[in-house]
Tab-separated table of C-alpha atoms in Angstrom:
chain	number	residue	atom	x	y	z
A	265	UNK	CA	0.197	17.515	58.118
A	266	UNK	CA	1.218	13.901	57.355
A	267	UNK	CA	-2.352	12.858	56.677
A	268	UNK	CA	-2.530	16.233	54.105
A	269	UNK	CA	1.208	14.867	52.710
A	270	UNK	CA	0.045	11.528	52.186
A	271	UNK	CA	-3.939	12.742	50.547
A	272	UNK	CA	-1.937	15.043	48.419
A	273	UNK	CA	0.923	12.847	46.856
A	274	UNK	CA	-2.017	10.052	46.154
A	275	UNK	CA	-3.885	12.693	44.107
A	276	UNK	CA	-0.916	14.316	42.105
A	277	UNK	CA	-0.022	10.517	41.701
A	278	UNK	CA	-3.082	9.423	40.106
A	279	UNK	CA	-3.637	12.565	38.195
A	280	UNK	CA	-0.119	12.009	36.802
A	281	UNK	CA	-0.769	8.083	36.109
A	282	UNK	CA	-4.200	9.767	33.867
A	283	UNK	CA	-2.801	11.541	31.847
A	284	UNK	CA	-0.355	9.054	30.728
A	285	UNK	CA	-3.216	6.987	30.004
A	286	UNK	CA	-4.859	9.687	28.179
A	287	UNK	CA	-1.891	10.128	26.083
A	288	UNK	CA	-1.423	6.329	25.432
A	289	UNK	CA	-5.172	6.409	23.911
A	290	UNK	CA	-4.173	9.385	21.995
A	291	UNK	CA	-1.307	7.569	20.197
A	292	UNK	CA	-3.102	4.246	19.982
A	293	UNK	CA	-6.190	6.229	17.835
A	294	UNK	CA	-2.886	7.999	16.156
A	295	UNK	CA	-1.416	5.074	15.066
A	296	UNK	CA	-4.621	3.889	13.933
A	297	UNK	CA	-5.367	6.229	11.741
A	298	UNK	CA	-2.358	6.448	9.897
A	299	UNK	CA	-3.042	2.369	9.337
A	300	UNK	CA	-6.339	3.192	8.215
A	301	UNK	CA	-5.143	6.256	5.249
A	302	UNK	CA	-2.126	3.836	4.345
A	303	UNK	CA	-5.118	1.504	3.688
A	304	UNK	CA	-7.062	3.741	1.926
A	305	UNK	CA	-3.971	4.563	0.175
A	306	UNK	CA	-3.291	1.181	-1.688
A	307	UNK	CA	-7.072	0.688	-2.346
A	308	UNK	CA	-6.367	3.663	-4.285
A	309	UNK	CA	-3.852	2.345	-6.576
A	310	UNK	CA	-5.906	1.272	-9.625
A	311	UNK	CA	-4.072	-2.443	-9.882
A	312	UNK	CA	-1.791	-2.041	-6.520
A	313	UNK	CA	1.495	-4.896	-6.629
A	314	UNK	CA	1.274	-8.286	-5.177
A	315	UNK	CA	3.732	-6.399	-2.374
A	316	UNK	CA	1.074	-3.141	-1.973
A	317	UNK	CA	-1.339	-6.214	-0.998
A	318	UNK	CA	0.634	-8.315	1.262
A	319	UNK	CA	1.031	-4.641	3.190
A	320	UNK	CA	-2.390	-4.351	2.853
A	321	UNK	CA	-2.946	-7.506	4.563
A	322	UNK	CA	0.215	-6.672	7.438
A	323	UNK	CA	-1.721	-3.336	8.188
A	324	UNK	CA	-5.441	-4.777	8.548
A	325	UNK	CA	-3.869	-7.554	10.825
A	326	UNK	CA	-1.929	-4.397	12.887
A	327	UNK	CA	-5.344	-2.971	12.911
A	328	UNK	CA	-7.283	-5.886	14.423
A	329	UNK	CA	-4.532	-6.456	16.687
A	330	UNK	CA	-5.171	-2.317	17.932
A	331	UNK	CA	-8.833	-3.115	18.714
């Protein structure tokens, strides 16, 4: 019974610790895509501000830094 306890809480451990990592990669391809359309957003911007462009370059760096 001790042996079962022990098997058991490993397992609902580890299942547990998956899922968090599956929901970390969720947020992390989230967060990059939301970097990527606020991108895609000042490209669109036929003559985008000096500041559009220096967030431009902020977001590309937070996107390297991602990958």
């Amino acid at each position: 019974a001790l042996l079962t306890g022990i098997i058991g809480g490993t397992i609902t451990i580890e299942a547990r610790y998956a899922k968090s990592e599956e929901v970390k990669q969720q947020l992390e391809e989230y967060y990059a895509k939301q970097l990527k359309l606020r991108i895609l957003e000042i490209d669109l911007k036929p003559s985008p501000p000096p500041a559009d462009q220096a967030l431009k370059q902020y977001l590309l760096q937070e996107l390297r830094k991602g990958q």
